[in-house]
């Protein structure tokens, strides 16, 4: 219930003028192949149950993906990758995510983004990241069983430090560098939390082979192992 309320509040946020203008312009102009669809054109909340022990944090919704469908990672190539991987890891009931009512259900994992609105060129500014980070903090705080955060990309990795510091976690100095397979375990008020780094599932990584399916499977396998330990 609390997550549902949070999702509704996030969906109405207009705190970043540049992103509000972009998400709404994209929703009006549309891509030709989706011109018959009603775009969401608003912030995209997270997806997954409140008893999740694993969170997956991406960068931001795609203009014609989450910004179109209204569901995180849904309807774009990045989503094809992450939901297929979650399915292979036993965390999703189907390997595809094409629209809001396609029957997708996640188990033990909550998927969200560091920035909730589609940015121009897929590139939020540091200021926009900081403006949006309280939503991420509230979302993670509403996952009482959370044990592992899989962070897709260095942008989300950087976004998490102030969120975790504010939540009472003791952070190492210097901050651990982001990398694929990076693993950091933190101690906080409710026990330990492990961060796992993965290259983002964006096309510049998946098309070039920088991120492969076995590489992503290895990180999610480690996440399920840690969550169950
Ligand atoms: Fe609000 Fe986040 Fe969207 Fe900015 S990016 S308008 S803070 S939901």
PDB file of N, CA and C and ligand atoms in Angstrom, residues 9-20 23 42-44 60-61 113-118 124 127-135, ligand 1:
ATOM      1  N   UNK A   9       2.627   9.358  -6.085  1.00  0.00           N
ATOM      2  CA  UNK A   9       3.263  10.655  -5.837  1.00  0.00           C
ATOM      3  C   UNK A   9       4.379  10.906  -6.847  1.00  0.00           C
ATOM      4  N   UNK A  10       5.183   9.879  -7.103  1.00  0.00           N
ATOM      5  CA  UNK A  10       6.253  10.021  -8.094  1.00  0.00           C
ATOM      6  C   UNK A  10       5.652  10.390  -9.450  1.00  0.00           C
ATOM      7  N   UNK A  11       4.574   9.737  -9.810  1.00  0.00           N
ATOM      8  CA  UNK A  11       3.972   9.940 -11.140  1.00  0.00           C
ATOM      9  C   UNK A  11       3.514  11.378 -11.362  1.00  0.00           C
ATOM     10  N   UNK A  12       3.305  12.117 -10.286  1.00  0.00           N
ATOM     11  CA  UNK A  12       2.850  13.498 -10.425  1.00  0.00           C
ATOM     12  C   UNK A  12       3.950  14.535 -10.270  1.00  0.00           C
ATOM     13  N   UNK A  13       5.192  14.086 -10.150  1.00  0.00           N
ATOM     14  CA  UNK A  13       6.283  15.024  -9.864  1.00  0.00           C
ATOM     15  C   UNK A  13       6.607  15.893 -11.088  1.00  0.00           C
ATOM     16  N   UNK A  14       6.876  17.175 -10.844  1.00  0.00           N
ATOM     17  CA  UNK A  14       7.240  18.107 -11.913  1.00  0.00           C
ATOM     18  C   UNK A  14       8.431  18.959 -11.477  1.00  0.00           C
ATOM     19  N   UNK A  15       9.344  18.367 -10.711  1.00  0.00           N
ATOM     20  CA  UNK A  15      10.401  19.160 -10.083  1.00  0.00           C
ATOM     21  C   UNK A  15      11.516  19.576 -11.039  1.00  0.00           C
ATOM     22  N   UNK A  16      11.671  18.891 -12.172  1.00  0.00           N
ATOM     23  CA  UNK A  16      12.786  19.191 -13.086  1.00  0.00           C
ATOM     24  C   UNK A  16      12.239  19.787 -14.384  1.00  0.00           C
ATOM     25  N   UNK A  17      12.325  21.110 -14.566  1.00  0.00           N
ATOM     26  CA  UNK A  17      11.682  21.743 -15.730  1.00  0.00           C
ATOM     27  C   UNK A  17      12.133  21.159 -17.065  1.00  0.00           C
ATOM     28  N   UNK A  18      13.440  20.901 -17.222  1.00  0.00           N
ATOM     29  CA  UNK A  18      13.936  20.387 -18.507  1.00  0.00           C
ATOM     30  C   UNK A  18      13.331  19.010 -18.805  1.00  0.00           C
ATOM     31  N   UNK A  19      13.246  18.163 -17.793  1.00  0.00           N
ATOM     32  CA  UNK A  19      12.749  16.808 -18.015  1.00  0.00           C
ATOM     33  C   UNK A  19      11.234  16.787 -18.207  1.00  0.00           C
ATOM     34  N   UNK A  20      10.539  17.658 -17.492  1.00  0.00           N
ATOM     35  CA  UNK A  20       9.086  17.753 -17.689  1.00  0.00           C
ATOM     36  C   UNK A  20       8.793  18.156 -19.128  1.00  0.00           C
ATOM     37  N   UNK A  23       9.777  15.093 -21.539  1.00  0.00           N
ATOM     38  CA  UNK A  23       8.899  13.903 -21.480  1.00  0.00           C
ATOM     39  C   UNK A  23       7.549  14.211 -22.131  1.00  0.00           C
ATOM     40  N   UNK A  42       4.966  10.867 -18.282  1.00  0.00           N
ATOM     41  CA  UNK A  42       5.089  11.305 -16.876  1.00  0.00           C
ATOM     42  C   UNK A  42       6.257  10.556 -16.232  1.00  0.00           C
ATOM     43  N   UNK A  43       6.574  10.858 -14.960  1.00  0.00           N
ATOM     44  CA  UNK A  43       7.598  10.061 -14.280  1.00  0.00           C
ATOM     45  C   UNK A  43       7.171   8.591 -14.210  1.00  0.00           C
ATOM     46  N   UNK A  44       8.167   7.711 -14.257  1.00  0.00           N
ATOM     47  CA  UNK A  44       7.884   6.274 -14.281  1.00  0.00           C
ATOM     48  C   UNK A  44       8.239   5.678 -12.922  1.00  0.00           C
ATOM     49  N   UNK A  60      17.490   5.820 -16.245  1.00  0.00           N
ATOM     50  CA  UNK A  60      16.292   6.651 -16.425  1.00  0.00           C
ATOM     51  C   UNK A  60      15.434   6.004 -17.508  1.00  0.00           C
ATOM     52  N   UNK A  61      14.157   6.310 -17.569  1.00  0.00           N
ATOM     53  CA  UNK A  61      13.313   5.727 -18.615  1.00  0.00           C
ATOM     54  C   UNK A  61      13.731   6.192 -20.009  1.00  0.00           C
ATOM     55  N   UNK A 113      14.533   3.271 -11.243  1.00  0.00           N
ATOM     56  CA  UNK A 113      15.588   4.050 -11.906  1.00  0.00           C
ATOM     57  C   UNK A 113      16.041   5.181 -10.997  1.00  0.00           C
ATOM     58  N   UNK A 114      17.286   5.607 -11.202  1.00  0.00           N
ATOM     59  CA  UNK A 114      17.826   6.704 -10.393  1.00  0.00           C
ATOM     60  C   UNK A 114      17.126   8.015 -10.712  1.00  0.00           C
ATOM     61  N   UNK A 115      16.731   8.185 -11.977  1.00  0.00           N
ATOM     62  CA  UNK A 115      15.975   9.360 -12.421  1.00  0.00           C
ATOM     63  C   UNK A 115      14.699   8.850 -13.072  1.00  0.00           C
ATOM     64  N   UNK A 116      13.555   9.426 -12.727  1.00  0.00           N
ATOM     65  CA  UNK A 116      12.262   8.834 -13.108  1.00  0.00           C
ATOM     66  C   UNK A 116      11.667   9.386 -14.393  1.00  0.00           C
ATOM     67  N   UNK A 117      12.287  10.411 -14.945  1.00  0.00           N
ATOM     68  CA  UNK A 117      11.753  10.986 -16.181  1.00  0.00           C
ATOM     69  C   UNK A 117      12.740  10.784 -17.320  1.00  0.00           C
ATOM     70  N   UNK A 118      12.209  10.537 -18.505  1.00  0.00           N
ATOM     71  CA  UNK A 118      13.066  10.358 -19.673  1.00  0.00           C
ATOM     72  C   UNK A 118      13.851  11.637 -19.937  1.00  0.00           C
ATOM     73  N   UNK A 124      20.615  12.451 -17.989  1.00  0.00           N
ATOM     74  CA  UNK A 124      20.208  13.404 -16.951  1.00  0.00           C
ATOM     75  C   UNK A 124      21.430  14.177 -16.464  1.00  0.00           C
ATOM     76  N   UNK A 127      22.429  17.600 -11.425  1.00  0.00           N
ATOM     77  CA  UNK A 127      21.406  18.307 -10.638  1.00  0.00           C
ATOM     78  C   UNK A 127      20.073  17.539 -10.681  1.00  0.00           C
ATOM     79  N   UNK A 128      19.710  17.046 -11.854  1.00  0.00           N
ATOM     80  CA  UNK A 128      18.461  16.275 -11.961  1.00  0.00           C
ATOM     81  C   UNK A 128      18.557  14.970 -11.160  1.00  0.00           C
ATOM     82  N   UNK A 129      19.714  14.351 -11.192  1.00  0.00           N
ATOM     83  CA  UNK A 129      19.920  13.141 -10.383  1.00  0.00           C
ATOM     84  C   UNK A 129      19.702  13.448  -8.895  1.00  0.00           C
ATOM     85  N   UNK A 130      20.279  14.554  -8.438  1.00  0.00           N
ATOM     86  CA  UNK A 130      20.150  14.894  -7.019  1.00  0.00           C
ATOM     87  C   UNK A 130      18.713  15.287  -6.672  1.00  0.00           C
ATOM     88  N   UNK A 131      18.037  15.953  -7.598  1.00  0.00           N
ATOM     89  CA  UNK A 131      16.640  16.342  -7.339  1.00  0.00           C
ATOM     90  C   UNK A 131      15.759  15.100  -7.217  1.00  0.00           C
ATOM     91  N   UNK A 132      16.084  14.074  -7.994  1.00  0.00           N
ATOM     92  CA  UNK A 132      15.234  12.871  -8.007  1.00  0.00           C
ATOM     93  C   UNK A 132      15.600  11.877  -6.909  1.00  0.00           C
ATOM     94  N   UNK A 133      16.781  12.009  -6.322  1.00  0.00           N
ATOM     95  CA  UNK A 133      17.254  10.963  -5.403  1.00  0.00           C
ATOM     96  C   UNK A 133      16.356  10.750  -4.169  1.00  0.00           C
ATOM     97  N   UNK A 134      15.627  11.771  -3.681  1.00  0.00           N
ATOM     98  CA  UNK A 134      14.730  11.475  -2.545  1.00  0.00           C
ATOM     99  C   UNK A 134      13.658  10.429  -2.881  1.00  0.00           C
ATOM    100  N   UNK A 135      13.255  10.362  -4.159  1.00  0.00           N
ATOM    101  CA  UNK A 135      12.278   9.317  -4.515  1.00  0.00           C
ATOM    102  C   UNK A 135      12.905   7.928  -4.371  1.00  0.00           C
TER     103      UNK A 135
HETATM  104 FE1  LIG B   1      10.488  14.587 -10.451  1.00  0.00          FE
HETATM  105 FE2  LIG B   1      12.478  12.843 -10.688  1.00  0.00          FE
HETATM  106 FE3  LIG B   1      11.054  13.526 -12.822  1.00  0.00          FE
HETATM  107 FE4  LIG B   1      12.722  15.281 -11.718  1.00  0.00          FE
HETATM  108  S1  LIG B   1      13.291  13.347 -12.715  1.00  0.00           S
HETATM  109  S2  LIG B   1      10.605  15.678 -12.409  1.00  0.00           S
HETATM  110  S3  LIG B   1      12.529  14.778  -9.521  1.00  0.00           S
HETATM  111  S4  LIG B   1      10.316  12.412 -10.996  1.00  0.00           S
END
